[in-house]
Every structure is written in structure tokens, then in C-alpha cells.
Tab-separated table of C-alpha atoms in Angstrom:
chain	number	residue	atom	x	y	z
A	1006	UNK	CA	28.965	104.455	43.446
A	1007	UNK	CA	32.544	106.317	43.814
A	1008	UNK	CA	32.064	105.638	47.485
A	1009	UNK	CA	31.917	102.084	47.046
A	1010	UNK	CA	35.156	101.777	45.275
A	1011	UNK	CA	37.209	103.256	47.970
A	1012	UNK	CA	37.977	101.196	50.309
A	1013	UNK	CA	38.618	103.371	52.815
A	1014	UNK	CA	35.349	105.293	52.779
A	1015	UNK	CA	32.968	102.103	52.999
A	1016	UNK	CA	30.687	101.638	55.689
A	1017	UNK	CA	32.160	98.259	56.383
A	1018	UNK	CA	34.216	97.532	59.477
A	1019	UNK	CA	37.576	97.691	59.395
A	1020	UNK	CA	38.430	94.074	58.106
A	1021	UNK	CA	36.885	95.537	54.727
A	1022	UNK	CA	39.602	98.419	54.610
A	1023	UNK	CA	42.499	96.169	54.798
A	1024	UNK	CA	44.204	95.832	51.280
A	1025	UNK	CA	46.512	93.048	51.087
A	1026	UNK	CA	49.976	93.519	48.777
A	1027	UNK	CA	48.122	90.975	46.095
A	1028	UNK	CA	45.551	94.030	45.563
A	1029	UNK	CA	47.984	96.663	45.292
A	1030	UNK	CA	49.627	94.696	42.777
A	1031	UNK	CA	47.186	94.220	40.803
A	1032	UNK	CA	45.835	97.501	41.248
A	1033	UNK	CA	50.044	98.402	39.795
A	1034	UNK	CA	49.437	95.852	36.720
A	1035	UNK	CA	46.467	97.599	35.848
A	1036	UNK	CA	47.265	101.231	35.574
A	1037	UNK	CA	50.393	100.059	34.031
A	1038	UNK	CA	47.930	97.980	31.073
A	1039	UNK	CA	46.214	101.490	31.319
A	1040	UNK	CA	48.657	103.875	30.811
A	1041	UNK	CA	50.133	101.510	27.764
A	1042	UNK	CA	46.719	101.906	26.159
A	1043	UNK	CA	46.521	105.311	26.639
A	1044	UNK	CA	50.202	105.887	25.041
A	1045	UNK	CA	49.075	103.517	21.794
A	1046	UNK	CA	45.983	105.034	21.075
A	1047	UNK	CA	47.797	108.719	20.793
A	1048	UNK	CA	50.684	106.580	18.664
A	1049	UNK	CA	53.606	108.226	20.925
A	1050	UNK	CA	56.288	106.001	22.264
A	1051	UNK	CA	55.500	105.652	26.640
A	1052	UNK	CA	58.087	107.612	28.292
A	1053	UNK	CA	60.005	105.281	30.969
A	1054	UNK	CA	58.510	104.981	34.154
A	1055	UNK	CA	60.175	106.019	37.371
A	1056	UNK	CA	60.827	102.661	39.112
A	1057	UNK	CA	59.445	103.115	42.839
A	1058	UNK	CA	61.866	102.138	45.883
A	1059	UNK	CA	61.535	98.810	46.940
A	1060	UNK	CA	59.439	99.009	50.166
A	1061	UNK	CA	61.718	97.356	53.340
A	1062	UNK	CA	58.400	96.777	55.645
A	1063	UNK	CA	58.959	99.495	57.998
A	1064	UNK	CA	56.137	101.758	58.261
A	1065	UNK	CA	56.437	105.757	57.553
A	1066	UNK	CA	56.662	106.611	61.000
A	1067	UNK	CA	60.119	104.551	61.587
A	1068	UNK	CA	61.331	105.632	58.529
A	1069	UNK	CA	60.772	109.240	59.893
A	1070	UNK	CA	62.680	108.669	63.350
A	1071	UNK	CA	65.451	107.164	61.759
A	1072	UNK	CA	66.118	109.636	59.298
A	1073	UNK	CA	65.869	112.444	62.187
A	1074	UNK	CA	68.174	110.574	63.900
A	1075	UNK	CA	70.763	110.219	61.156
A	1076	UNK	CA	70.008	114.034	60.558
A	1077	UNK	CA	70.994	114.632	64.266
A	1078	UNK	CA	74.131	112.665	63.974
A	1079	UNK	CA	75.530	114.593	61.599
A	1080	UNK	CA	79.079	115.725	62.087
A	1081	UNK	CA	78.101	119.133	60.955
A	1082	UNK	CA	75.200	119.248	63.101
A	1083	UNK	CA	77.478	118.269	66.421
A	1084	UNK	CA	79.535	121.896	66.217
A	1085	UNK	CA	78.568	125.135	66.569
A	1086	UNK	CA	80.269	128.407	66.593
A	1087	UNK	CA	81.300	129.671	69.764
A	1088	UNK	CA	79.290	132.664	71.050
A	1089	UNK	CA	80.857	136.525	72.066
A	1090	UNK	CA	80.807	135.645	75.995
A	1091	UNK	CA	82.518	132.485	75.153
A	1092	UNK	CA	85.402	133.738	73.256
A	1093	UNK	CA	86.045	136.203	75.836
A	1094	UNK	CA	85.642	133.540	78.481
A	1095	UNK	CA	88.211	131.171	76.882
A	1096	UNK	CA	90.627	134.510	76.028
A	1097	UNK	CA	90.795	135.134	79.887
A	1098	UNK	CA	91.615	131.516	80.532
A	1099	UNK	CA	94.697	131.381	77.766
A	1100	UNK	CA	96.021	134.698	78.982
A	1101	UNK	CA	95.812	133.732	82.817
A	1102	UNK	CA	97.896	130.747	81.614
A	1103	UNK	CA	100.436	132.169	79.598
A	1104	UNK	CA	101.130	134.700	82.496
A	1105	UNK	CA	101.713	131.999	84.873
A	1106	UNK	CA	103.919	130.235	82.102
A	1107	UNK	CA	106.155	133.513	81.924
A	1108	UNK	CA	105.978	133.929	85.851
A	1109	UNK	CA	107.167	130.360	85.762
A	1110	UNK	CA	109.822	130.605	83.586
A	1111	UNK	CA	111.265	133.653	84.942
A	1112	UNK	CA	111.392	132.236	88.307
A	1113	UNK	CA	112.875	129.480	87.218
A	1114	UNK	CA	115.844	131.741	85.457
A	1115	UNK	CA	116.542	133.351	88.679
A	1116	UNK	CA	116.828	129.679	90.387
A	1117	UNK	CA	119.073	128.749	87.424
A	1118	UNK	CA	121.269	131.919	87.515
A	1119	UNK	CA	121.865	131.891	91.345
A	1120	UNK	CA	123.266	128.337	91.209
A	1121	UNK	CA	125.499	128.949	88.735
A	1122	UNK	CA	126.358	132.150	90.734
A	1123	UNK	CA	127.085	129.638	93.755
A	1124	UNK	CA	128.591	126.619	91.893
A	1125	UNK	CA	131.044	129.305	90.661
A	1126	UNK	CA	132.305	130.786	93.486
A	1127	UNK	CA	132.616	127.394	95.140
A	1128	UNK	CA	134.823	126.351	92.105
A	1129	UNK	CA	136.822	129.825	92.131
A	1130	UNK	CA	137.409	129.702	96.139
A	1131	UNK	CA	138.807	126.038	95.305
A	1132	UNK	CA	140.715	126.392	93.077
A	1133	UNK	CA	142.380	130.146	93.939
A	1134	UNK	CA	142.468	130.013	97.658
A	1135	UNK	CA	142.394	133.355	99.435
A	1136	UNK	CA	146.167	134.593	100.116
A	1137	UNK	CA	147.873	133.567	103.596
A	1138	UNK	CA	148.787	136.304	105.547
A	1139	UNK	CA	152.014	135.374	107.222
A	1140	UNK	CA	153.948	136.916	110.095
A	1141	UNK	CA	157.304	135.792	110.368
A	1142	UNK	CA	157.248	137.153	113.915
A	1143	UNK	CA	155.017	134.452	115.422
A	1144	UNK	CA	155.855	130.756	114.889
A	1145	UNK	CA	153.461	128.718	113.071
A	1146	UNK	CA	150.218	127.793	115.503
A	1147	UNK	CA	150.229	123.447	114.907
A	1148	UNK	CA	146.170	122.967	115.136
A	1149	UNK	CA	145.444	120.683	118.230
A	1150	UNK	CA	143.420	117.749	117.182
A	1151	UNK	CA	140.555	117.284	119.329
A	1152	UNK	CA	139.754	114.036	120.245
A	1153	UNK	CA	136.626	112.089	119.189
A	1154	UNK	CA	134.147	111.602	122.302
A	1155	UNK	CA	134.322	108.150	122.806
A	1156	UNK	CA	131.005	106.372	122.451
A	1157	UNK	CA	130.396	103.940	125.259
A	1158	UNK	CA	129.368	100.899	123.607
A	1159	UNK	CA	125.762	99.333	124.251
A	1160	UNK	CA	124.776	102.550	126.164
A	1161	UNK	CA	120.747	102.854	125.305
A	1162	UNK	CA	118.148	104.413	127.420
A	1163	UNK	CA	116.188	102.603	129.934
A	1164	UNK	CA	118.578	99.401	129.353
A	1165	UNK	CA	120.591	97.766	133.017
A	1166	UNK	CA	123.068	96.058	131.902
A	1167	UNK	CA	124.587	93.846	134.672
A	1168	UNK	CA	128.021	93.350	135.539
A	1169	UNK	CA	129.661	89.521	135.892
A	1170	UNK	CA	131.223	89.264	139.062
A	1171	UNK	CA	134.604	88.758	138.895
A	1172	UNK	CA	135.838	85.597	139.295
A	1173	UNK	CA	138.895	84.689	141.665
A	1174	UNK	CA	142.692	83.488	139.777
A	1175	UNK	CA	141.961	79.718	141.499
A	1176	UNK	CA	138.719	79.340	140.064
A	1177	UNK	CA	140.129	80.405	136.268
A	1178	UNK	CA	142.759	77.932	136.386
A	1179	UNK	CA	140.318	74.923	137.604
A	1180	UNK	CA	137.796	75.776	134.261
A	1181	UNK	CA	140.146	76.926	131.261
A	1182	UNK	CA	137.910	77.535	128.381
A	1183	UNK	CA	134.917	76.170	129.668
A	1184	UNK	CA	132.395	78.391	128.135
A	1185	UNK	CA	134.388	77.528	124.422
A	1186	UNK	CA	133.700	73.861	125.292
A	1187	UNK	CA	130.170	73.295	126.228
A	1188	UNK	CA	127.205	75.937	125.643
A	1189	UNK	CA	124.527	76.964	128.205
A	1190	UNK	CA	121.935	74.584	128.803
A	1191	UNK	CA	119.482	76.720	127.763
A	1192	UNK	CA	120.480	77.252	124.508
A	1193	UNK	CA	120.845	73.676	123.109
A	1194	UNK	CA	118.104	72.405	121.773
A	1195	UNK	CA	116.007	69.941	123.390
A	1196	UNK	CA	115.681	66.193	121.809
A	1197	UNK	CA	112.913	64.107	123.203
A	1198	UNK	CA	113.735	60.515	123.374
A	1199	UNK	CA	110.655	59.295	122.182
């Protein structure tokens, strides 16, 4: 007889064990009527009843993942304390760098303090010349200028250059000018008549 009330247990197929959310509320109505009557027969006040979360139609196992996943994305949970080995490790590292800092920094000095060294004998040897030693026996040498090499203009490797023939005297006086007056064929540009 208990076996029949169960769904669960009866020998029906499964279409039988399905409980639909009209049953289960019925099922809430009357343990509630239940309860009430068990409360006024004893004469005490019911206490207040614990009101049940609201279901949101996922199913338990959904419910599960997501609250392992919120569990795992914790900010707590994504730290954790740095082992012996590590601290070591990461010691090395800073005190590797802070030696090449100092190394750095001391080599740098040296740069620093060897141009000043240099800028100020350039500025003492300009301003206080070293002394002239003068002999009044010897007359005053005058420096010879030496003259500039003169460039020859146009002179490039692997370039003739050709020399104009020159003309006679008659043949300047018949064409004064003529190359101011007209160009070379060659370079005026061509109009076509058409």
C-alpha cells in the first residue's frame, strides 16, 4: 500500500513517475492545511514557516557548475603565496639587477667626470694661453700661407670631356653672339603643324 503512494517506486513506466508542478503544489497546500491542524489541536500559535527559494528552472546539476565556477573565480582563490624556491629565485633576479644598476651608474660617473675633466681644460687652455717664449735674437718667423690646391672644375672619373676647337678671329667677327640669339635645334621643342 506505501508502495503505491510513491511515485517513484511504482511498477509503472516512467510516464507514471513524472509529477507535474500542479501536484507538488498541491501536495505544498496540503501539508501546509496539515501542519495548521496539527498546531490548533495542541492550541499553540504555528511558528512561521521558512519561505523556500523561488525555484529559477535550472536543474541541480547547473546550479552546481555555476556555483564552482563562481567559487573558482574568486579573487582570493586567483593568488597564492609564493613558495621557498621562488623567493629565492626572484631575490637572485632583483639583486642581478640592482648590480647592473650600480655598474651602470658608476660608469656613467666616470663618463660624466672625464668630460668635465676635458671641457675644462679646453676652456682653461682658451682662455690662459700657454706663455710665448720670445728671443729677441731671431726676428719674428711670418707663417707662409700655403695655397689651397686648386680643384679643377668638372674633373670626375671615367668622364672625356671634349675640347671646342678654336675658332679663327674672321669667323668671330662674321657671327657675333650667335649662340645668345638662336638656340640649338635640338633643344627647341618640336610643333607639329597639324
Amino acid at each position: 500500500m506505501a508502495d503505491s503512494v510513491v511515485p517513484s517506486l511504482s511498477t509503472a513506466g516512467i510516464g507514471s513517475r513524472f509529477v507535474t508542478s500542479d501536484d507538488v503544489e498541491t501536495a505544498k497546500a496540503r501539508r501546509e492545511e496539515q501542519w495548521k491542524a496539527a498546531y490548533a489541536r495542541l492550541g499553540v500559535e504555528p511558528p512561521p514557516r521558512q519561505q523556500e527559494d523561488p525555484s529559477d528552472g535550472r536543474s541541480l546539476a547547473e546550479i552546481a557548475k555555476q556555483e564552482e565556477w563562481e567559487e573558482k573565480t574568486k579573487l582570493a582563490n586567483q593568488f597564492r603565496a609564493l613558495e621557498e624556491d621562488e623567493i629565492m629565485f626572484l631575490d637572485s633576479i632583483r639583486e642581478k639587477e640592482e648590480a647592473e644598476d650600480r655598474l651602470r651608474k658608476e660608469q656613467d660617473g666616470e663618463e660624466v667626470q672625464n668630460f668635465r675633466e676635458a671641457v675644462a681644460a679646453r676652456t682653461s687652455t682658451l682662455t690662459n694661453p700657454p706663455p710665448v717664449i720670445s728671443k729677441e735674437s731671431k726676428p719674428p718667423i711670418t707663417p707662409k700661407v700655403a695655397a689651397a690646391p686648386t680643384r679643377k672644375k668638372g674633373t670626375l672619373k671615367g668622364v672625356v670631356v671634349k675640347k671646342k676647337a678654336k675658332a679663327s678671329p674672321a669667323e668671330t667677327q662674321k657671327r657675333p653672339n650667335d649662340d645668345d640669339e638662336v638656340a640649338p635645334d635640338s633643344k627647341r621643342r618640336r610643333v607639329s603643324g597639324s
